[in-house]
Amino acid sequence: MTTNTTDAENRATEDATERESNEKTTGAGMTRRRTLQLGTLVGAGSVLGVAGVGADAVAASCDRPDSVVHLDYDDYDSWEEIYRVSNGDRDNMTIVSDPTASGESALQLRVNENEHWGVSTHYDFEGGLFELNGRVNFALNTNWTMGGRNAPSNCRLWNCAIALGEGSAGGGDPDGTNGWSNRMYVTDRGADPNGPFHLLSNTYHMGNGDGTGDHTYLIDGEEYAQGSPEIEPGVWYDFEYYVCVNTLTDGEANADGIVRYWLDDELIFEREDLKFTEDYDDNIIDTNGPVGHYGGRYTAPQNLYAYYDDHSMALNGEFEFDSC
């Protein structure tokens, strides 16, 4: 299949097919967010003045997380004990014994030939988060391919951080109260259709204005890219992400929200000028987790499989922090 559509057209159609919503959920039920009564964020990465949620202001100033969650898939009979589903077919995800990055089990996510959706899953945070530092091992199957068209092909692999609402995807326009998101993709832009591939960061934030989100290809010379990592099919990679909401001044968003990516401990993406929210009660980080969604005006050229293992999360802080 060949097409000459522009990147912008492809992104608009891609996003229109992958809207996330609170209502469109199956599987493990989403817990209703409890309202937080907040003072202020003092500098990106530090939360002070939180009442009623057991936060420690001194600990927060050191980027010490409230807690660290490690999901060892060996401990579960079904992935649905961990994640809920918002889009796609739950049959496209399964726990497998091979390949694994460690232990005895990993997740396998399938996108079928000539389809867009594998499945979109979510690990939800009751009450929401201001910061999320996550890690996961991922791999593409050995014959992963993205050929068949002239323009770049993209496939979403991970929901890094989502505030649920119409502004988080699907042509939405974040206004500070209605959702936002950051997602990681694999792409064949600047790559051979059979790999190695590159990565892509997509962010819906205040100021997008066109409903397509900001696409940043992690290729040398692209703004915010800190390198041009190559993703080989059949190889496990350690992907780490950090997302922190912006501060507020007199109720208005400051341009200091953060997204960072690392691959195998090397910083590959950094952006520190984002406006995500003007509502600390109902528009912070709701969820993250594995996802498979291929293309927009185009579909998967064959059955494709992505694998995930060892999903860990530091909540409202970072995995590594200085002593206080």
Short mmCIF file of N, CA, C and O in Angstrom, two decimals, residues 32-144:
data_model
loop_
_atom_site.label_atom_id
_atom_site.label_comp_id
_atom_site.label_asym_id
_atom_site.label_seq_id
_atom_site.Cartn_x
_atom_site.Cartn_y
_atom_site.Cartn_z
N ARG A 32 -12.57 5.86 40.62
CA ARG A 32 -12.88 7.29 40.55
C ARG A 32 -11.82 8.09 41.30
O ARG A 32 -11.44 7.76 42.40
N ARG A 33 -11.35 9.15 40.65
CA ARG A 33 -10.32 9.97 41.28
C ARG A 33 -10.89 10.69 42.49
O ARG A 33 -11.97 11.24 42.45
N ARG A 34 -10.15 10.64 43.57
CA ARG A 34 -10.54 11.44 44.73
C ARG A 34 -9.97 12.85 44.56
O ARG A 34 -8.93 13.04 43.95
N THR A 35 -10.67 13.82 45.07
CA THR A 35 -10.25 15.21 44.93
C THR A 35 -9.11 15.51 45.88
O THR A 35 -9.16 15.17 47.06
N LEU A 36 -8.07 16.17 45.37
CA LEU A 36 -6.95 16.60 46.19
C LEU A 36 -7.08 18.08 46.48
O LEU A 36 -7.40 18.87 45.60
N GLN A 37 -6.83 18.46 47.70
CA GLN A 37 -6.78 19.86 48.07
C GLN A 37 -5.31 20.26 48.13
O GLN A 37 -4.58 19.79 48.99
N LEU A 38 -4.90 21.10 47.20
CA LEU A 38 -3.48 21.36 47.01
C LEU A 38 -3.11 22.79 47.30
O LEU A 38 -3.92 23.70 47.12
N GLY A 39 -1.86 22.96 47.72
CA GLY A 39 -1.30 24.29 47.83
C GLY A 39 -0.71 24.67 46.49
O GLY A 39 -1.38 25.19 45.63
N THR A 40 0.58 24.33 46.28
CA THR A 40 1.24 24.69 45.03
C THR A 40 2.35 23.71 44.74
O THR A 40 2.81 22.99 45.63
N LEU A 41 2.78 23.69 43.51
CA LEU A 41 3.99 22.98 43.13
C LEU A 41 5.14 23.98 43.24
O LEU A 41 5.07 25.05 42.66
N VAL A 42 6.17 23.62 43.95
CA VAL A 42 7.31 24.51 44.12
C VAL A 42 8.46 23.95 43.30
O VAL A 42 9.20 23.09 43.75
N GLY A 43 8.57 24.42 42.07
CA GLY A 43 9.61 23.90 41.19
C GLY A 43 9.19 22.57 40.60
O GLY A 43 8.56 21.76 41.24
N ALA A 44 9.51 22.35 39.33
CA ALA A 44 9.17 21.09 38.68
C ALA A 44 9.82 19.95 39.44
O ALA A 44 11.02 19.94 39.67
N GLY A 45 9.01 18.96 39.82
CA GLY A 45 9.54 17.81 40.51
C GLY A 45 9.40 17.86 42.01
O GLY A 45 9.75 16.92 42.69
N SER A 46 8.86 18.93 42.57
CA SER A 46 8.68 19.03 44.01
C SER A 46 7.24 19.40 44.32
O SER A 46 6.72 20.35 43.77
N VAL A 47 6.59 18.65 45.21
CA VAL A 47 5.21 18.90 45.56
C VAL A 47 5.14 19.28 47.03
O VAL A 47 5.54 18.51 47.89
N LEU A 48 4.63 20.47 47.31
CA LEU A 48 4.48 20.93 48.69
C LEU A 48 3.03 21.33 48.91
O LEU A 48 2.30 21.65 47.99
N GLY A 49 2.63 21.31 50.19
CA GLY A 49 1.29 21.78 50.51
C GLY A 49 0.20 20.80 50.18
O GLY A 49 -0.95 21.20 49.97
N VAL A 50 0.49 19.51 50.11
CA VAL A 50 -0.54 18.52 49.81
C VAL A 50 -1.21 18.10 51.10
O VAL A 50 -0.54 17.68 52.03
N ALA A 51 -2.52 18.21 51.15
CA ALA A 51 -3.25 17.86 52.36
C ALA A 51 -4.06 16.59 52.14
O ALA A 51 -4.67 16.41 51.10
N GLY A 52 -4.06 15.71 53.13
CA GLY A 52 -4.95 14.57 53.12
C GLY A 52 -4.48 13.39 52.33
O GLY A 52 -5.21 12.42 52.17
N VAL A 53 -3.26 13.38 51.78
CA VAL A 53 -2.79 12.24 51.00
C VAL A 53 -1.49 11.68 51.55
O VAL A 53 -0.82 10.91 50.91
N GLY A 54 -1.12 12.07 52.77
CA GLY A 54 0.05 11.49 53.41
C GLY A 54 1.37 11.90 52.79
O GLY A 54 2.37 11.21 52.92
N ALA A 55 1.41 13.04 52.10
CA ALA A 55 2.65 13.48 51.47
C ALA A 55 3.59 14.08 52.50
O ALA A 55 3.16 14.67 53.49
N ASP A 56 4.86 13.93 52.26
CA ASP A 56 5.90 14.47 53.14
C ASP A 56 6.63 15.56 52.38
O ASP A 56 7.30 15.29 51.39
N ALA A 57 6.50 16.81 52.83
CA ALA A 57 7.09 17.92 52.09
C ALA A 57 8.60 17.79 51.99
O ALA A 57 9.21 18.11 50.98
N VAL A 58 9.25 17.31 53.07
CA VAL A 58 10.70 17.17 53.03
C VAL A 58 11.10 16.09 52.04
O VAL A 58 12.01 16.27 51.23
N ALA A 59 10.40 14.97 52.07
CA ALA A 59 10.71 13.91 51.12
C ALA A 59 10.49 14.38 49.70
O ALA A 59 11.28 14.09 48.81
N ALA A 60 9.40 15.13 49.46
CA ALA A 60 9.12 15.60 48.11
C ALA A 60 10.24 16.49 47.59
O ALA A 60 10.58 16.45 46.42
N SER A 61 10.84 17.29 48.47
CA SER A 61 11.89 18.19 48.03
C SER A 61 13.14 17.44 47.59
O SER A 61 14.00 17.99 46.93
N CYS A 62 13.25 16.17 47.97
CA CYS A 62 14.39 15.35 47.56
C CYS A 62 14.05 14.45 46.38
O CYS A 62 14.85 13.59 46.02
N ASP A 63 12.86 14.62 45.80
CA ASP A 63 12.38 13.76 44.72
C ASP A 63 12.21 12.32 45.18
O ASP A 63 12.25 11.40 44.37
N ARG A 64 12.05 12.11 46.49
CA ARG A 64 11.80 10.78 47.00
C ARG A 64 10.35 10.41 46.70
O ARG A 64 9.43 11.15 47.03
N PRO A 65 10.09 9.26 46.06
CA PRO A 65 8.72 8.92 45.68
C PRO A 65 7.86 8.55 46.88
O PRO A 65 8.36 8.11 47.91
N ASP A 66 6.55 8.73 46.71
CA ASP A 66 5.62 8.24 47.72
C ASP A 66 5.74 6.73 47.86
O ASP A 66 5.67 6.19 48.96
N SER A 67 5.90 6.05 46.73
CA SER A 67 6.06 4.60 46.72
C SER A 67 6.61 4.17 45.38
O SER A 67 6.59 4.94 44.41
N VAL A 68 7.13 2.94 45.32
CA VAL A 68 7.61 2.35 44.08
C VAL A 68 6.83 1.06 43.85
O VAL A 68 6.72 0.22 44.75
N VAL A 69 6.27 0.92 42.67
CA VAL A 69 5.49 -0.26 42.30
C VAL A 69 6.28 -1.05 41.26
O VAL A 69 6.72 -0.49 40.25
N HIS A 70 6.46 -2.34 41.51
CA HIS A 70 7.10 -3.21 40.51
C HIS A 70 6.12 -4.31 40.13
O HIS A 70 5.62 -5.03 40.99
N LEU A 71 5.84 -4.42 38.84
CA LEU A 71 4.92 -5.43 38.32
C LEU A 71 5.74 -6.57 37.73
O LEU A 71 6.31 -6.46 36.66
N ASP A 72 5.81 -7.66 38.48
CA ASP A 72 6.49 -8.87 38.02
C ASP A 72 5.42 -9.77 37.41
O ASP A 72 4.58 -10.34 38.13
N TYR A 73 5.43 -9.89 36.09
CA TYR A 73 4.39 -10.65 35.42
C TYR A 73 4.39 -12.12 35.80
O TYR A 73 3.40 -12.83 35.57
N ASP A 74 5.49 -12.61 36.40
CA ASP A 74 5.51 -13.99 36.90
C ASP A 74 4.46 -14.22 37.99
O ASP A 74 4.05 -15.35 38.23
N ASP A 75 4.04 -13.14 38.65
CA ASP A 75 3.16 -13.26 39.81
C ASP A 75 1.68 -13.27 39.45
O ASP A 75 0.83 -13.36 40.35
N TYR A 76 1.35 -13.17 38.16
CA TYR A 76 -0.05 -13.02 37.76
C TYR A 76 -0.48 -14.12 36.80
O TYR A 76 0.28 -14.54 35.92
N ASP A 77 -1.72 -14.57 36.98
CA ASP A 77 -2.29 -15.55 36.06
C ASP A 77 -2.81 -14.88 34.80
O ASP A 77 -2.87 -15.50 33.73
N SER A 78 -3.20 -13.61 34.91
CA SER A 78 -3.73 -12.86 33.78
C SER A 78 -3.26 -11.43 33.85
O SER A 78 -3.21 -10.84 34.94
N TRP A 79 -2.94 -10.84 32.69
CA TRP A 79 -2.54 -9.44 32.67
C TRP A 79 -3.70 -8.53 33.08
O TRP A 79 -3.49 -7.39 33.51
N GLU A 80 -4.94 -9.02 32.99
CA GLU A 80 -6.09 -8.20 33.35
C GLU A 80 -6.21 -7.99 34.86
O GLU A 80 -7.03 -7.19 35.31
N GLU A 81 -5.39 -8.69 35.64
CA GLU A 81 -5.30 -8.40 37.06
C GLU A 81 -4.55 -7.09 37.31
O GLU A 81 -4.59 -6.54 38.41
N ILE A 82 -3.82 -6.60 36.29
CA ILE A 82 -2.96 -5.42 36.43
C ILE A 82 -3.53 -4.22 35.69
O ILE A 82 -3.61 -3.11 36.25
N TYR A 83 -3.88 -4.42 34.43
CA TYR A 83 -4.26 -3.32 33.54
C TYR A 83 -5.72 -3.43 33.13
O TYR A 83 -6.27 -4.53 33.02
N ARG A 84 -6.34 -2.27 32.86
CA ARG A 84 -7.65 -2.25 32.22
C ARG A 84 -7.47 -1.91 30.74
O ARG A 84 -6.39 -1.51 30.30
N VAL A 85 -8.55 -2.05 29.98
CA VAL A 85 -8.53 -1.82 28.53
C VAL A 85 -9.43 -0.64 28.20
O VAL A 85 -10.54 -0.53 28.71
N SER A 86 -8.95 0.26 27.31
CA SER A 86 -9.79 1.35 26.83
C SER A 86 -10.15 1.19 25.37
O SER A 86 -11.23 1.58 24.94
N ASN A 87 -9.25 0.64 24.56
CA ASN A 87 -9.48 0.48 23.13
C ASN A 87 -8.84 -0.81 22.65
O ASN A 87 -7.89 -1.30 23.27
N GLY A 88 -9.32 -1.32 21.52
CA GLY A 88 -8.74 -2.52 20.95
C GLY A 88 -9.37 -3.79 21.50
O GLY A 88 -10.40 -3.77 22.18
N ASP A 89 -8.74 -4.90 21.20
CA ASP A 89 -9.25 -6.24 21.52
C ASP A 89 -8.38 -6.87 22.60
O ASP A 89 -7.18 -7.07 22.39
N ARG A 90 -9.00 -7.23 23.73
CA ARG A 90 -8.24 -7.81 24.83
C ARG A 90 -7.55 -9.11 24.42
O ARG A 90 -6.55 -9.50 25.03
N ASP A 91 -8.05 -9.79 23.38
CA ASP A 91 -7.41 -11.03 22.93
C ASP A 91 -6.05 -10.78 22.29
O ASP A 91 -5.30 -11.73 22.04
N ASN A 92 -5.73 -9.51 22.02
CA ASN A 92 -4.43 -9.18 21.43
C ASN A 92 -3.31 -9.10 22.46
O ASN A 92 -2.16 -8.84 22.09
N MET A 93 -3.62 -9.28 23.73
CA MET A 93 -2.61 -9.29 24.78
C MET A 93 -2.66 -10.62 25.51
O MET A 93 -3.74 -11.14 25.81
N THR A 94 -1.48 -11.17 25.80
CA THR A 94 -1.41 -12.41 26.55
C THR A 94 -0.10 -12.49 27.31
O THR A 94 0.87 -11.80 26.96
N ILE A 95 -0.08 -13.28 28.37
CA ILE A 95 1.16 -13.57 29.08
C ILE A 95 1.82 -14.78 28.42
O ILE A 95 1.17 -15.79 28.16
N VAL A 96 3.12 -14.67 28.12
CA VAL A 96 3.86 -15.74 27.43
C VAL A 96 5.10 -16.10 28.25
O VAL A 96 5.57 -15.32 29.08
N SER A 97 5.64 -17.27 27.96
CA SER A 97 6.85 -17.74 28.65
C SER A 97 8.11 -17.50 27.82
O SER A 97 9.22 -17.67 28.34
N ASP A 98 7.93 -17.09 26.57
CA ASP A 98 9.08 -16.83 25.70
C ASP A 98 8.65 -15.89 24.58
O ASP A 98 7.58 -16.10 23.98
N PRO A 99 9.41 -14.81 24.31
CA PRO A 99 10.66 -14.42 24.98
C PRO A 99 10.39 -13.65 26.27
O PRO A 99 9.30 -13.08 26.43
N THR A 100 11.35 -13.59 27.15
CA THR A 100 11.28 -12.78 28.36
C THR A 100 12.59 -12.01 28.52
O THR A 100 13.64 -12.46 28.05
N ALA A 101 12.50 -10.87 29.19
CA ALA A 101 13.72 -10.14 29.53
C ALA A 101 14.33 -10.67 30.82
O ALA A 101 15.54 -10.64 31.01
N SER A 102 13.46 -11.16 31.72
CA SER A 102 13.89 -11.76 32.97
C SER A 102 12.76 -12.63 33.48
O SER A 102 11.60 -12.46 33.09
N GLY A 103 13.06 -13.55 34.35
CA GLY A 103 12.02 -14.37 34.94
C GLY A 103 11.38 -15.32 33.94
O GLY A 103 11.95 -15.64 32.90
N GLU A 104 10.14 -15.71 34.25
CA GLU A 104 9.48 -16.76 33.48
C GLU A 104 8.37 -16.26 32.58
O GLU A 104 7.87 -17.02 31.74
N SER A 105 7.96 -14.99 32.72
CA SER A 105 6.81 -14.50 31.96
C SER A 105 7.03 -13.09 31.45
O SER A 105 7.74 -12.29 32.07
N ALA A 106 6.40 -12.79 30.31
CA ALA A 106 6.37 -11.45 29.74
C ALA A 106 5.00 -11.25 29.11
O ALA A 106 4.20 -12.19 28.99
N LEU A 107 4.71 -10.01 28.71
CA LEU A 107 3.48 -9.72 27.98
C LEU A 107 3.76 -9.71 26.49
O LEU A 107 4.76 -9.16 26.04
N GLN A 108 2.87 -10.31 25.74
CA GLN A 108 2.91 -10.24 24.28
C GLN A 108 1.70 -9.45 23.80
O GLN A 108 0.56 -9.75 24.16
N LEU A 109 1.95 -8.41 22.98
CA LEU A 109 0.88 -7.58 22.43
C LEU A 109 0.92 -7.69 20.91
O LEU A 109 1.96 -7.48 20.29
N ARG A 110 -0.23 -8.01 20.33
CA ARG A 110 -0.33 -8.22 18.87
C ARG A 110 -1.13 -7.13 18.20
O ARG A 110 -2.16 -6.68 18.73
N VAL A 111 -0.66 -6.68 17.03
CA VAL A 111 -1.46 -5.87 16.12
C VAL A 111 -1.64 -6.71 14.86
O VAL A 111 -0.65 -7.07 14.20
N ASN A 112 -2.88 -7.04 14.53
CA ASN A 112 -3.13 -7.92 13.40
C ASN A 112 -2.94 -7.23 12.06
O ASN A 112 -3.13 -6.02 11.94
N GLU A 113 -2.57 -8.00 11.05
CA GLU A 113 -2.41 -7.50 9.69
C GLU A 113 -3.67 -6.76 9.24
O GLU A 113 -4.79 -7.19 9.50
N ASN A 114 -3.46 -5.60 8.59
CA ASN A 114 -4.53 -4.76 8.04
C ASN A 114 -5.43 -4.15 9.12
O ASN A 114 -6.56 -3.75 8.83
N GLU A 115 -4.92 -4.05 10.35
CA GLU A 115 -5.68 -3.41 11.41
C GLU A 115 -4.85 -2.30 12.06
O GLU A 115 -3.62 -2.26 11.93
N HIS A 116 -5.55 -1.39 12.75
CA HIS A 116 -4.88 -0.33 13.51
C HIS A 116 -4.58 -0.78 14.94
O HIS A 116 -3.47 -0.66 15.42
N TRP A 117 -5.63 -1.26 15.61
CA TRP A 117 -5.52 -1.51 17.05
C TRP A 117 -5.02 -2.90 17.37
O TRP A 117 -5.47 -3.89 16.78
N GLY A 118 -4.06 -2.93 18.31
CA GLY A 118 -3.85 -4.11 19.10
C GLY A 118 -4.75 -3.97 20.31
O GLY A 118 -5.91 -4.39 20.30
N VAL A 119 -4.24 -3.28 21.34
CA VAL A 119 -5.03 -2.99 22.52
C VAL A 119 -4.35 -1.85 23.27
O VAL A 119 -3.13 -1.69 23.19
N SER A 120 -5.14 -1.03 23.94
CA SER A 120 -4.61 0.06 24.76
C SER A 120 -4.94 -0.26 26.21
O SER A 120 -6.10 -0.41 26.58
N THR A 121 -3.90 -0.38 27.05
CA THR A 121 -4.10 -0.77 28.44
C THR A 121 -3.66 0.35 29.38
O THR A 121 -2.90 1.25 28.99
N HIS A 122 -4.12 0.26 30.62
CA HIS A 122 -3.87 1.34 31.59
C HIS A 122 -3.66 0.78 32.98
O HIS A 122 -4.49 -0.01 33.46
N TYR A 123 -2.59 1.21 33.63
CA TYR A 123 -2.43 1.06 35.07
C TYR A 123 -2.81 2.41 35.66
O TYR A 123 -2.14 3.42 35.44
N ASP A 124 -3.92 2.45 36.41
CA ASP A 124 -4.50 3.70 36.87
C ASP A 124 -4.00 4.09 38.26
O ASP A 124 -3.70 3.22 39.08
N PHE A 125 -3.95 5.40 38.51
CA PHE A 125 -3.50 5.94 39.79
C PHE A 125 -4.66 6.62 40.49
O PHE A 125 -5.15 7.66 40.02
N GLU A 126 -5.09 6.05 41.60
CA GLU A 126 -6.16 6.66 42.36
C GLU A 126 -5.70 8.01 42.89
O GLU A 126 -4.67 8.13 43.53
N GLY A 127 -6.47 9.05 42.60
CA GLY A 127 -6.12 10.38 43.06
C GLY A 127 -5.20 11.14 42.13
O GLY A 127 -5.06 12.34 42.23
N GLY A 128 -4.53 10.44 41.21
CA GLY A 128 -3.64 11.11 40.27
C GLY A 128 -2.26 11.38 40.84
O GLY A 128 -2.04 11.34 42.05
N LEU A 129 -1.32 11.66 39.96
CA LEU A 129 0.07 11.94 40.32
C LEU A 129 0.51 13.26 39.72
O LEU A 129 0.02 13.69 38.67
N PHE A 130 1.49 13.89 40.37
CA PHE A 130 2.16 15.05 39.80
C PHE A 130 3.42 14.66 39.04
O PHE A 130 3.83 15.34 38.12
N GLU A 131 4.04 13.56 39.48
CA GLU A 131 5.25 13.05 38.83
C GLU A 131 5.11 11.56 38.63
O GLU A 131 4.55 10.86 39.49
N LEU A 132 5.67 11.06 37.53
CA LEU A 132 5.74 9.62 37.30
C LEU A 132 7.07 9.28 36.65
O LEU A 132 7.41 9.84 35.61
N ASN A 133 7.82 8.39 37.29
CA ASN A 133 9.06 7.86 36.74
C ASN A 133 8.83 6.37 36.50
O ASN A 133 8.58 5.63 37.46
N GLY A 134 8.83 5.94 35.23
CA GLY A 134 8.53 4.56 34.91
C GLY A 134 9.65 3.88 34.16
O GLY A 134 10.47 4.54 33.50
N ARG A 135 9.70 2.56 34.25
CA ARG A 135 10.67 1.75 33.51
C ARG A 135 9.96 0.51 32.99
O ARG A 135 9.09 -0.06 33.67
N VAL A 136 10.35 0.09 31.79
CA VAL A 136 9.84 -1.16 31.25
C VAL A 136 10.85 -1.69 30.22
O VAL A 136 11.52 -0.90 29.54
N ASN A 137 10.99 -2.99 30.16
CA ASN A 137 11.74 -3.62 29.08
C ASN A 137 10.78 -3.91 27.93
O ASN A 137 9.66 -4.39 28.16
N PHE A 138 11.21 -3.60 26.70
CA PHE A 138 10.37 -3.91 25.55
C PHE A 138 11.21 -4.46 24.42
O PHE A 138 12.42 -4.22 24.33
N ALA A 139 10.56 -5.21 23.54
CA ALA A 139 11.21 -5.77 22.35
C ALA A 139 10.18 -5.89 21.24
O ALA A 139 8.98 -6.10 21.50
N LEU A 140 10.64 -5.76 20.01
CA LEU A 140 9.82 -6.03 18.83
C LEU A 140 10.12 -7.45 18.35
O LEU A 140 11.25 -7.92 18.49
N ASN A 141 9.11 -8.12 17.78
CA ASN A 141 9.38 -9.46 17.26
C ASN A 141 10.42 -9.41 16.14
O ASN A 141 10.64 -8.37 15.51
N THR A 142 11.08 -10.54 15.89
CA THR A 142 12.27 -10.57 15.03
C THR A 142 11.97 -10.17 13.57
O THR A 142 12.87 -9.70 12.88
N ASN A 143 10.73 -10.36 13.10
CA ASN A 143 10.43 -9.98 11.71
C ASN A 143 9.52 -8.76 11.63
O ASN A 143 8.78 -8.58 10.66
N TRP A 144 9.58 -7.90 12.65
CA TRP A 144 8.81 -6.65 12.64
C TRP A 144 9.17 -5.85 11.40
O TRP A 144 10.35 -5.65 11.08
#
